Amino acid sequence: MSFDNVYESLTEENDARWAFGTGFEDPLSGMDTSVPDGLDAAALGAYCLMLGDDALIFSHRLQEWVTNSPELEDEVAVANIALDLLGQARLLLARAGKADGSDRGEDSFAFDRVENEFRNVRLAELGGGHFGHLIARLFVFSTWRLALLQRLESSADPVLAAIAAKGVKELTYHRDYAAQWLIRLGDGTGLSHERMQEGLAEVWPYVGELFTTHPLELVDAATLRPEFDAVVDQVFAAATVSRPEIGAVAGVSGRTGRDGVHTEKMGFLVGELQSVARAMPGATW
């Protein structure tokens, strides 16, 4: 299978190469990256940066689970989900650099920024814990992001719409994988039920942030909540788990991840993410 440009690879059905990146040094090579009339280029760039950071940071957290998953099949599944999100991050960060006029590439955005310049939601940066924690984070993140990218399939920006269309297929699998494990653990033994409920308790304080619309977002995040709640209710009922009754984590003077205000875990994450690039600046394979 061959493609003349990356747009064809984005829109091609059942393209397994997606999980391993596009194969182009510039992931948007061959695409018309001009910003359509009527769109605010700076706002489009800022929004793509937010979505790209969500994918990049959560992908990094998933990669930490490689060699730590309970079964070999889950090693492969979690690694592939991480690669899917890394592929989304590459395209979205590259789109951000084209849209805002800076022409920064995805490597520059990933490795040349400091902690408070990242714009991901705080849920994406949570880490550690047991497998129940991982499943809770993955289920909430993928359910929310799937609803969001489904809205963006009709974006006025054709580049963002194409990226979203490809992401929807991947996130449908991510959500199903997490939901199946959530049901298996929640409706399993007494201990697995307890661990699953613990995982949900960890992530629930960060759910509200997902549906708080930032001034630079192109989609009203609040409109995603009914769809998210319907999926949660269905899966939780099958898993015999309940929604944790825990208050939301506050921001700092109303500022949260979208504003560059993160948890204490974020600094360590960024340090690890950038360690090789900073130790050997400009190095290539």
PDB file of C-alpha atoms in Angstrom:
ATOM      1  CA  MET A   1       0.000   0.000   0.000  1.00  0.00           C
ATOM      2  CA  SER A   2       1.431   3.400  -0.934  1.00  0.00           C
ATOM      3  CA  PHE A   3       0.261   6.972  -0.586  1.00  0.00           C
ATOM      4  CA  ASP A   4       1.219  10.095  -2.472  1.00  0.00           C
ATOM      5  CA  ASN A   5       0.707  12.241   0.598  1.00  0.00           C
ATOM      6  CA  VAL A   6      -0.259  12.004   4.217  1.00  0.00           C
ATOM      7  CA  TYR A   7      -3.847  13.050   3.574  1.00  0.00           C
ATOM      8  CA  GLU A   8      -4.422   9.810   1.713  1.00  0.00           C
ATOM      9  CA  SER A   9      -2.940   7.862   4.589  1.00  0.00           C
ATOM     10  CA  LEU A  10      -5.259   9.703   6.967  1.00  0.00           C
ATOM     11  CA  THR A  11      -8.380   8.919   5.022  1.00  0.00           C
ATOM     12  CA  GLU A  12      -7.522   5.402   3.889  1.00  0.00           C
ATOM     13  CA  GLU A  13      -9.706   2.712   5.454  1.00  0.00           C
ATOM     14  CA  ASN A  14      -8.052   0.150   7.725  1.00  0.00           C
ATOM     15  CA  ASP A  15      -4.592   1.653   7.435  1.00  0.00           C
ATOM     16  CA  ALA A  16      -2.554  -0.276   9.978  1.00  0.00           C
ATOM     17  CA  ARG A  17       0.393   2.081   9.510  1.00  0.00           C
ATOM     18  CA  TRP A  18      -1.427   4.648  11.611  1.00  0.00           C
ATOM     19  CA  ALA A  19      -0.383   2.971  14.822  1.00  0.00           C
ATOM     20  CA  PHE A  20       3.261   3.412  13.867  1.00  0.00           C
ATOM     21  CA  GLY A  21       3.156   6.982  12.623  1.00  0.00           C
ATOM     22  CA  THR A  22       2.867   8.278   9.121  1.00  0.00           C
ATOM     23  CA  GLY A  23       6.361   7.459   7.931  1.00  0.00           C
ATOM     24  CA  PHE A  24       6.927  11.061   6.844  1.00  0.00           C
ATOM     25  CA  GLU A  25       9.445  13.371   8.503  1.00  0.00           C
ATOM     26  CA  ASP A  26       6.766  16.040   8.211  1.00  0.00           C
ATOM     27  CA  PRO A  27       3.486  14.353   9.165  1.00  0.00           C
ATOM     28  CA  LEU A  28       1.530  16.949   7.160  1.00  0.00           C
ATOM     29  CA  SER A  29       3.676  16.603   4.047  1.00  0.00           C
ATOM     30  CA  GLY A  30       1.646  17.111   0.881  1.00  0.00           C
ATOM     31  CA  MET A  31      -1.365  18.576   2.646  1.00  0.00           C
ATOM     32  CA  ASP A  32      -2.854  22.005   2.078  1.00  0.00           C
ATOM     33  CA  THR A  33      -2.290  23.507   5.520  1.00  0.00           C
ATOM     34  CA  SER A  34      -3.616  26.982   4.774  1.00  0.00           C
ATOM     35  CA  VAL A  35      -6.228  28.126   7.276  1.00  0.00           C
ATOM     36  CA  PRO A  36      -9.706  28.436   5.694  1.00  0.00           C
ATOM     37  CA  ASP A  37     -11.275  31.868   5.444  1.00  0.00           C
ATOM     38  CA  GLY A  38     -13.362  32.752   8.467  1.00  0.00           C
ATOM     39  CA  LEU A  39     -11.250  30.779  10.929  1.00  0.00           C
ATOM     40  CA  ASP A  40      -9.040  32.482  13.506  1.00  0.00           C
ATOM     41  CA  ALA A  41      -5.597  31.025  12.759  1.00  0.00           C
ATOM     42  CA  ALA A  42      -4.226  31.725  16.227  1.00  0.00           C
ATOM     43  CA  ALA A  43      -7.240  30.137  17.932  1.00  0.00           C
ATOM     44  CA  LEU A  44      -7.035  27.088  15.659  1.00  0.00           C
ATOM     45  CA  GLY A  45      -3.356  26.681  16.466  1.00  0.00           C
ATOM     46  CA  ALA A  46      -3.969  27.013  20.199  1.00  0.00           C
ATOM     47  CA  TYR A  47      -6.776  24.475  20.092  1.00  0.00           C
ATOM     48  CA  CYS A  48      -4.724  21.932  18.152  1.00  0.00           C
ATOM     49  CA  LEU A  49      -1.962  22.424  20.701  1.00  0.00           C
ATOM     50  CA  MET A  50      -4.378  21.566  23.526  1.00  0.00           C
ATOM     51  CA  LEU A  51      -5.590  18.403  21.840  1.00  0.00           C
ATOM     52  CA  GLY A  52      -2.055  17.422  20.833  1.00  0.00           C
ATOM     53  CA  ASP A  53      -0.804  17.866  24.389  1.00  0.00           C
ATOM     54  CA  ASP A  54      -3.645  15.709  25.742  1.00  0.00           C
ATOM     55  CA  ALA A  55      -2.600  12.891  23.408  1.00  0.00           C
ATOM     56  CA  LEU A  56       1.153  13.303  23.948  1.00  0.00           C
ATOM     57  CA  ILE A  57       1.024  13.335  27.742  1.00  0.00           C
ATOM     58  CA  PHE A  58      -1.480  10.498  28.097  1.00  0.00           C
ATOM     59  CA  SER A  59       0.492   8.429  25.584  1.00  0.00           C
ATOM     60  CA  HIS A  60       3.572   8.886  27.756  1.00  0.00           C
ATOM     61  CA  ARG A  61       1.690   7.630  30.811  1.00  0.00           C
ATOM     62  CA  LEU A  62       0.489   4.570  28.903  1.00  0.00           C
ATOM     63  CA  GLN A  63       4.029   3.802  27.723  1.00  0.00           C
ATOM     64  CA  GLU A  64       5.041   3.500  31.378  1.00  0.00           C
ATOM     65  CA  TRP A  65       2.802   0.425  31.572  1.00  0.00           C
ATOM     66  CA  VAL A  66       4.812  -1.504  28.982  1.00  0.00           C
ATOM     67  CA  THR A  67       6.326  -4.516  30.866  1.00  0.00           C
ATOM     68  CA  ASN A  68       3.913  -3.874  33.757  1.00  0.00           C
ATOM     69  CA  SER A  69       0.574  -5.067  32.372  1.00  0.00           C
ATOM     70  CA  PRO A  70      -1.006  -8.211  33.878  1.00  0.00           C
ATOM     71  CA  GLU A  71      -0.957 -10.288  30.676  1.00  0.00           C
ATOM     72  CA  LEU A  72       1.037 -10.336  27.419  1.00  0.00           C
ATOM     73  CA  GLU A  73      -2.078  -9.478  25.427  1.00  0.00           C
ATOM     74  CA  ASP A  74      -2.520  -6.327  27.504  1.00  0.00           C
ATOM     75  CA  GLU A  75       1.122  -5.378  26.997  1.00  0.00           C
ATOM     76  CA  VAL A  76       0.402  -5.256  23.277  1.00  0.00           C
ATOM     77  CA  ALA A  77      -2.979  -3.560  23.643  1.00  0.00           C
ATOM     78  CA  VAL A  78      -1.767  -0.772  25.937  1.00  0.00           C
ATOM     79  CA  ALA A  79       1.339  -0.198  23.814  1.00  0.00           C
ATOM     80  CA  ASN A  80      -0.782   0.090  20.666  1.00  0.00           C
ATOM     81  CA  ILE A  81      -3.153   2.544  22.333  1.00  0.00           C
ATOM     82  CA  ALA A  82      -0.141   4.628  23.363  1.00  0.00           C
ATOM     83  CA  LEU A  83       1.138   4.583  19.765  1.00  0.00           C
ATOM     84  CA  ASP A  84      -2.277   5.604  18.434  1.00  0.00           C
ATOM     85  CA  LEU A  85      -2.263   8.632  20.716  1.00  0.00           C
ATOM     86  CA  LEU A  86       1.329   9.458  19.818  1.00  0.00           C
ATOM     87  CA  GLY A  87       0.295   9.476  16.168  1.00  0.00           C
ATOM     88  CA  GLN A  88      -2.552  11.856  16.975  1.00  0.00           C
ATOM     89  CA  ALA A  89      -0.149  14.064  18.917  1.00  0.00           C
ATOM     90  CA  ARG A  90       2.290  14.285  15.993  1.00  0.00           C
ATOM     91  CA  LEU A  91      -0.391  15.472  13.592  1.00  0.00           C
ATOM     92  CA  LEU A  92      -2.103  17.853  15.985  1.00  0.00           C
ATOM     93  CA  LEU A  93       1.131  19.488  17.133  1.00  0.00           C
ATOM     94  CA  ALA A  94       2.299  19.828  13.543  1.00  0.00           C
ATOM     95  CA  ARG A  95      -1.075  21.358  12.656  1.00  0.00           C
ATOM     96  CA  ALA A  96      -0.682  23.797  15.550  1.00  0.00           C
ATOM     97  CA  GLY A  97       2.657  24.990  14.171  1.00  0.00           C
ATOM     98  CA  LYS A  98       1.265  25.457  10.659  1.00  0.00           C
ATOM     99  CA  ALA A  99      -1.899  27.202  11.827  1.00  0.00           C
ATOM    100  CA  ASP A 100      -0.293  29.687  14.208  1.00  0.00           C
ATOM    101  CA  GLY A 101       2.340  30.651  11.631  1.00  0.00           C
ATOM    102  CA  SER A 102       5.323  29.605  13.752  1.00  0.00           C
ATOM    103  CA  ASP A 103       5.999  26.513  11.592  1.00  0.00           C
ATOM    104  CA  ARG A 104       7.169  24.668  14.700  1.00  0.00           C
ATOM    105  CA  GLY A 105       7.258  20.898  14.319  1.00  0.00           C
ATOM    106  CA  GLU A 106       5.940  18.317  16.747  1.00  0.00           C
ATOM    107  CA  ASP A 107       9.418  17.662  18.180  1.00  0.00           C
ATOM    108  CA  SER A 108       9.842  21.329  19.032  1.00  0.00           C
ATOM    109  CA  PHE A 109       6.496  21.423  20.829  1.00  0.00           C
ATOM    110  CA  ALA A 110       7.211  18.180  22.688  1.00  0.00           C
ATOM    111  CA  PHE A 111      10.821  18.768  23.716  1.00  0.00           C
ATOM    112  CA  ASP A 112      11.420  22.529  23.775  1.00  0.00           C
ATOM    113  CA  ARG A 113       8.733  23.695  26.175  1.00  0.00           C
ATOM    114  CA  VAL A 114       8.704  23.940  29.940  1.00  0.00           C
ATOM    115  CA  GLU A 115       6.006  22.501  32.196  1.00  0.00           C
ATOM    116  CA  ASN A 116       3.685  25.510  32.325  1.00  0.00           C
ATOM    117  CA  GLU A 117       3.643  25.805  28.521  1.00  0.00           C
ATOM    118  CA  PHE A 118       1.824  22.488  28.101  1.00  0.00           C
ATOM    119  CA  ARG A 119      -1.950  22.794  27.704  1.00  0.00           C
ATOM    120  CA  ASN A 120      -3.196  19.277  28.451  1.00  0.00           C
ATOM    121  CA  VAL A 121      -6.016  18.523  30.852  1.00  0.00           C
ATOM    122  CA  ARG A 122      -4.691  17.398  34.236  1.00  0.00           C
ATOM    123  CA  LEU A 123      -6.321  13.975  34.016  1.00  0.00           C
ATOM    124  CA  ALA A 124      -3.864  13.066  31.233  1.00  0.00           C
ATOM    125  CA  GLU A 125      -0.841  13.539  33.482  1.00  0.00           C
ATOM    126  CA  LEU A 126      -1.998  11.323  36.383  1.00  0.00           C
ATOM    127  CA  GLY A 127       0.189   8.263  36.767  1.00  0.00           C
ATOM    128  CA  GLY A 128       1.180   5.396  39.003  1.00  0.00           C
ATOM    129  CA  GLY A 129      -1.185   3.145  40.905  1.00  0.00           C
ATOM    130  CA  HIS A 130      -2.448  -0.321  40.016  1.00  0.00           C
ATOM    131  CA  PHE A 131      -4.177  -1.687  36.926  1.00  0.00           C
ATOM    132  CA  GLY A 132      -7.569  -0.501  38.172  1.00  0.00           C
ATOM    133  CA  HIS A 133      -6.235   3.059  38.203  1.00  0.00           C
ATOM    134  CA  LEU A 134      -5.013   2.687  34.615  1.00  0.00           C
ATOM    135  CA  ILE A 135      -8.357   1.328  33.403  1.00  0.00           C
ATOM    136  CA  ALA A 136     -10.292   4.112  35.130  1.00  0.00           C
ATOM    137  CA  ARG A 137      -8.082   6.781  33.553  1.00  0.00           C
ATOM    138  CA  LEU A 138      -8.248   5.183  30.110  1.00  0.00           C
ATOM    139  CA  PHE A 139     -12.014   4.712  30.220  1.00  0.00           C
ATOM    140  CA  VAL A 140     -12.749   8.299  31.251  1.00  0.00           C
ATOM    141  CA  PHE A 141     -10.189   9.813  28.863  1.00  0.00           C
ATOM    142  CA  SER A 142     -11.222   7.786  25.804  1.00  0.00           C
ATOM    143  CA  THR A 143     -14.973   8.231  26.413  1.00  0.00           C
ATOM    144  CA  TRP A 144     -14.552  11.998  26.630  1.00  0.00           C
ATOM    145  CA  ARG A 145     -12.093  12.272  23.725  1.00  0.00           C
ATOM    146  CA  LEU A 146     -14.187  10.073  21.442  1.00  0.00           C
ATOM    147  CA  ALA A 147     -17.201  12.363  21.923  1.00  0.00           C
ATOM    148  CA  LEU A 148     -14.982  15.378  21.242  1.00  0.00           C
ATOM    149  CA  LEU A 149     -13.376  14.068  18.055  1.00  0.00           C
ATOM    150  CA  GLN A 150     -16.773  13.011  16.727  1.00  0.00           C
ATOM    151  CA  ARG A 151     -17.759  16.700  16.880  1.00  0.00           C
ATOM    152  CA  LEU A 152     -14.518  17.693  15.150  1.00  0.00           C
ATOM    153  CA  GLU A 153     -15.140  15.413  12.168  1.00  0.00           C
ATOM    154  CA  SER A 154     -17.228  18.296  10.824  1.00  0.00           C
ATOM    155  CA  SER A 155     -14.668  20.981  11.678  1.00  0.00           C
ATOM    156  CA  ALA A 156     -14.381  23.909   9.268  1.00  0.00           C
ATOM    157  CA  ASP A 157     -10.660  23.125   9.095  1.00  0.00           C
ATOM    158  CA  PRO A 158     -10.265  20.123   6.753  1.00  0.00           C
ATOM    159  CA  VAL A 159      -6.926  19.129   8.288  1.00  0.00           C
ATOM    160  CA  LEU A 160      -8.356  18.969  11.795  1.00  0.00           C
ATOM    161  CA  ALA A 161     -11.453  17.176  10.458  1.00  0.00           C
ATOM    162  CA  ALA A 162      -9.292  14.491   8.798  1.00  0.00           C
ATOM    163  CA  ILE A 163      -7.232  13.960  11.954  1.00  0.00           C
ATOM    164  CA  ALA A 164     -10.430  13.679  13.998  1.00  0.00           C
ATOM    165  CA  ALA A 165     -11.991  11.182  11.589  1.00  0.00           C
ATOM    166  CA  LYS A 166      -9.010   8.873  11.934  1.00  0.00           C
ATOM    167  CA  GLY A 167      -8.909   9.340  15.686  1.00  0.00           C
ATOM    168  CA  VAL A 168     -12.556   8.364  16.098  1.00  0.00           C
ATOM    169  CA  LYS A 169     -11.840   4.860  14.816  1.00  0.00           C
ATOM    170  CA  GLU A 170      -8.957   4.436  17.212  1.00  0.00           C
ATOM    171  CA  LEU A 171     -10.742   5.856  20.223  1.00  0.00           C
ATOM    172  CA  THR A 172     -13.719   3.599  19.662  1.00  0.00           C
ATOM    173  CA  TYR A 173     -11.377   0.664  20.244  1.00  0.00           C
ATOM    174  CA  HIS A 174      -9.676   2.382  23.207  1.00  0.00           C
ATOM    175  CA  ARG A 175     -13.005   2.956  24.928  1.00  0.00           C
ATOM    176  CA  ASP A 176     -14.228  -0.578  24.277  1.00  0.00           C
ATOM    177  CA  TYR A 177     -10.991  -2.072  25.607  1.00  0.00           C
ATOM    178  CA  ALA A 178     -11.200  -0.015  28.813  1.00  0.00           C
ATOM    179  CA  ALA A 179     -14.932  -0.671  29.263  1.00  0.00           C
ATOM    180  CA  GLN A 180     -14.465  -4.426  28.967  1.00  0.00           C
ATOM    181  CA  TRP A 181     -11.777  -4.402  31.643  1.00  0.00           C
ATOM    182  CA  LEU A 182     -13.817  -2.077  33.842  1.00  0.00           C
ATOM    183  CA  ILE A 183     -16.734  -4.522  33.711  1.00  0.00           C
ATOM    184  CA  ARG A 184     -14.486  -7.531  34.258  1.00  0.00           C
ATOM    185  CA  LEU A 185     -12.857  -6.001  37.325  1.00  0.00           C
ATOM    186  CA  GLY A 186     -15.923  -4.307  38.748  1.00  0.00           C
ATOM    187  CA  ASP A 187     -18.118  -7.377  38.444  1.00  0.00           C
ATOM    188  CA  GLY A 188     -15.339  -9.819  39.333  1.00  0.00           C
ATOM    189  CA  THR A 189     -14.083 -10.727  42.786  1.00  0.00           C
ATOM    190  CA  GLY A 190     -14.460  -8.651  45.914  1.00  0.00           C
ATOM    191  CA  LEU A 191     -10.848  -7.495  45.622  1.00  0.00           C
ATOM    192  CA  SER A 192     -11.069  -6.591  41.916  1.00  0.00           C
ATOM    193  CA  HIS A 193     -14.286  -4.664  42.589  1.00  0.00           C
ATOM    194  CA  GLU A 194     -12.549  -2.742  45.356  1.00  0.00           C
ATOM    195  CA  ARG A 195      -9.549  -1.948  43.130  1.00  0.00           C
ATOM    196  CA  MET A 196     -11.803  -0.751  40.298  1.00  0.00           C
ATOM    197  CA  GLN A 197     -13.725   1.510  42.634  1.00  0.00           C
ATOM    198  CA  GLU A 198     -10.402   2.874  43.939  1.00  0.00           C
ATOM    199  CA  GLY A 199      -9.334   3.688  40.399  1.00  0.00           C
ATOM    200  CA  LEU A 200     -12.524   5.598  39.730  1.00  0.00           C
ATOM    201  CA  ALA A 201     -12.133   7.507  42.987  1.00  0.00           C
ATOM    202  CA  GLU A 202      -8.687   8.666  41.861  1.00  0.00           C
ATOM    203  CA  VAL A 203      -9.818   9.969  38.486  1.00  0.00           C
ATOM    204  CA  TRP A 204     -13.235  11.399  39.313  1.00  0.00           C
ATOM    205  CA  PRO A 205     -12.055  14.727  40.795  1.00  0.00           C
ATOM    206  CA  TYR A 206     -10.594  15.554  37.362  1.00  0.00           C
ATOM    207  CA  VAL A 207     -13.697  14.740  35.288  1.00  0.00           C
ATOM    208  CA  GLY A 208     -15.268  18.177  35.664  1.00  0.00           C
ATOM    209  CA  GLU A 209     -12.263  19.857  34.026  1.00  0.00           C
ATOM    210  CA  LEU A 210     -12.918  17.894  30.826  1.00  0.00           C
ATOM    211  CA  PHE A 211     -16.250  19.653  30.363  1.00  0.00           C
ATOM    212  CA  THR A 212     -15.206  23.178  31.239  1.00  0.00           C
ATOM    213  CA  THR A 213     -14.876  25.103  28.007  1.00  0.00           C
ATOM    214  CA  HIS A 214     -11.727  27.200  27.682  1.00  0.00           C
ATOM    215  CA  PRO A 215     -12.065  30.512  25.778  1.00  0.00           C
ATOM    216  CA  LEU A 216      -9.795  29.196  22.994  1.00  0.00           C
ATOM    217  CA  GLU A 217     -11.631  25.903  22.458  1.00  0.00           C
ATOM    218  CA  LEU A 218     -13.514  25.512  19.186  1.00  0.00           C
ATOM    219  CA  VAL A 219     -16.012  23.019  20.633  1.00  0.00           C
ATOM    220  CA  ASP A 220     -18.211  23.763  23.635  1.00  0.00           C
ATOM    221  CA  ALA A 221     -16.947  21.051  25.968  1.00  0.00           C
ATOM    222  CA  ALA A 222     -20.103  21.207  28.076  1.00  0.00           C
ATOM    223  CA  THR A 223     -22.135  19.775  25.182  1.00  0.00           C
ATOM    224  CA  LEU A 224     -20.156  16.518  25.439  1.00  0.00           C
ATOM    225  CA  ARG A 225     -21.325  15.738  28.974  1.00  0.00           C
ATOM    226  CA  PRO A 226     -24.702  14.088  28.202  1.00  0.00           C
ATOM    227  CA  GLU A 227     -23.065  11.584  25.844  1.00  0.00           C
ATOM    228  CA  PHE A 228     -20.289  10.926  28.357  1.00  0.00           C
ATOM    229  CA  ASP A 229     -22.783  10.381  31.180  1.00  0.00           C
ATOM    230  CA  ALA A 230     -24.891   7.976  29.106  1.00  0.00           C
ATOM    231  CA  VAL A 231     -21.869   5.770  28.362  1.00  0.00           C
ATOM    232  CA  VAL A 232     -20.681   5.920  31.975  1.00  0.00           C
ATOM    233  CA  ASP A 233     -24.093   4.931  33.323  1.00  0.00           C
ATOM    234  CA  GLN A 234     -24.317   1.952  30.966  1.00  0.00           C
ATOM    235  CA  VAL A 235     -20.831   0.636  31.734  1.00  0.00           C
ATOM    236  CA  PHE A 236     -21.006   1.302  35.475  1.00  0.00           C
ATOM    237  CA  ALA A 237     -24.301  -0.599  35.721  1.00  0.00           C
ATOM    238  CA  ALA A 238     -22.764  -3.634  33.998  1.00  0.00           C
ATOM    239  CA  ALA A 239     -19.671  -3.368  36.203  1.00  0.00           C
ATOM    240  CA  THR A 240     -21.745  -2.953  39.409  1.00  0.00           C
ATOM    241  CA  VAL A 241     -19.662   0.084  40.389  1.00  0.00           C
ATOM    242  CA  SER A 242     -20.903   3.514  41.419  1.00  0.00           C
ATOM    243  CA  ARG A 243     -19.858   7.055  40.701  1.00  0.00           C
ATOM    244  CA  PRO A 244     -17.511   8.270  43.428  1.00  0.00           C
ATOM    245  CA  GLU A 245     -18.978  11.021  45.575  1.00  0.00           C
ATOM    246  CA  ILE A 246     -15.859  13.164  45.548  1.00  0.00           C
ATOM    247  CA  GLY A 247     -15.575  16.870  44.902  1.00  0.00           C
ATOM    248  CA  ALA A 248     -13.663  18.335  41.974  1.00  0.00           C
ATOM    249  CA  VAL A 249     -10.008  19.321  42.289  1.00  0.00           C
ATOM    250  CA  ALA A 250      -9.785  23.092  42.268  1.00  0.00           C
ATOM    251  CA  GLY A 251      -7.554  25.065  39.975  1.00  0.00           C
ATOM    252  CA  VAL A 252      -5.298  27.942  40.982  1.00  0.00           C
ATOM    253  CA  SER A 253      -7.262  31.171  40.806  1.00  0.00           C
ATOM    254  CA  GLY A 254      -9.552  29.406  38.365  1.00  0.00           C
ATOM    255  CA  ARG A 255      -6.669  28.273  36.142  1.00  0.00           C
ATOM    256  CA  THR A 256      -6.162  24.590  35.295  1.00  0.00           C
ATOM    257  CA  GLY A 257      -4.298  22.401  32.804  1.00  0.00           C
ATOM    258  CA  ARG A 258      -5.555  24.325  29.773  1.00  0.00           C
ATOM    259  CA  ASP A 259      -3.927  27.425  31.295  1.00  0.00           C
ATOM    260  CA  GLY A 260      -0.625  25.680  32.055  1.00  0.00           C
ATOM    261  CA  VAL A 261      -1.391  24.976  35.722  1.00  0.00           C
ATOM    262  CA  HIS A 262      -0.687  21.299  36.401  1.00  0.00           C
ATOM    263  CA  THR A 263      -0.377  18.755  39.191  1.00  0.00           C
ATOM    264  CA  GLU A 264       2.875  18.121  41.018  1.00  0.00           C
ATOM    265  CA  LYS A 265       3.351  14.996  38.845  1.00  0.00           C
ATOM    266  CA  MET A 266       3.716  17.014  35.648  1.00  0.00           C
ATOM    267  CA  GLY A 267       7.233  18.341  36.288  1.00  0.00           C
ATOM    268  CA  PHE A 268       8.648  14.817  36.717  1.00  0.00           C
ATOM    269  CA  LEU A 269       6.771  13.632  33.616  1.00  0.00           C
ATOM    270  CA  VAL A 270       8.126  16.446  31.430  1.00  0.00           C
ATOM    271  CA  GLY A 271      11.641  15.874  32.772  1.00  0.00           C
ATOM    272  CA  GLU A 272      11.539  12.223  31.739  1.00  0.00           C
ATOM    273  CA  LEU A 273       9.833  12.933  28.419  1.00  0.00           C
ATOM    274  CA  GLN A 274      12.517  15.428  27.417  1.00  0.00           C
ATOM    275  CA  SER A 275      15.581  13.826  29.016  1.00  0.00           C
ATOM    276  CA  VAL A 276      17.109  12.353  25.844  1.00  0.00           C
ATOM    277  CA  ALA A 277      16.325  15.359  23.650  1.00  0.00           C
ATOM    278  CA  ARG A 278      17.886  17.728  26.194  1.00  0.00           C
ATOM    279  CA  ALA A 279      20.927  15.529  26.796  1.00  0.00           C
ATOM    280  CA  MET A 280      21.632  15.310  23.045  1.00  0.00           C
ATOM    281  CA  PRO A 281      20.088  18.390  21.406  1.00  0.00           C
ATOM    282  CA  GLY A 282      19.664  18.069  17.663  1.00  0.00           C
ATOM    283  CA  ALA A 283      20.475  14.367  17.612  1.00  0.00           C
ATOM    284  CA  THR A 284      18.682  12.176  15.069  1.00  0.00           C
ATOM    285  CA  TRP A 285      18.432   8.420  14.519  1.00  0.00           C
TER     286      TRP A 285
END
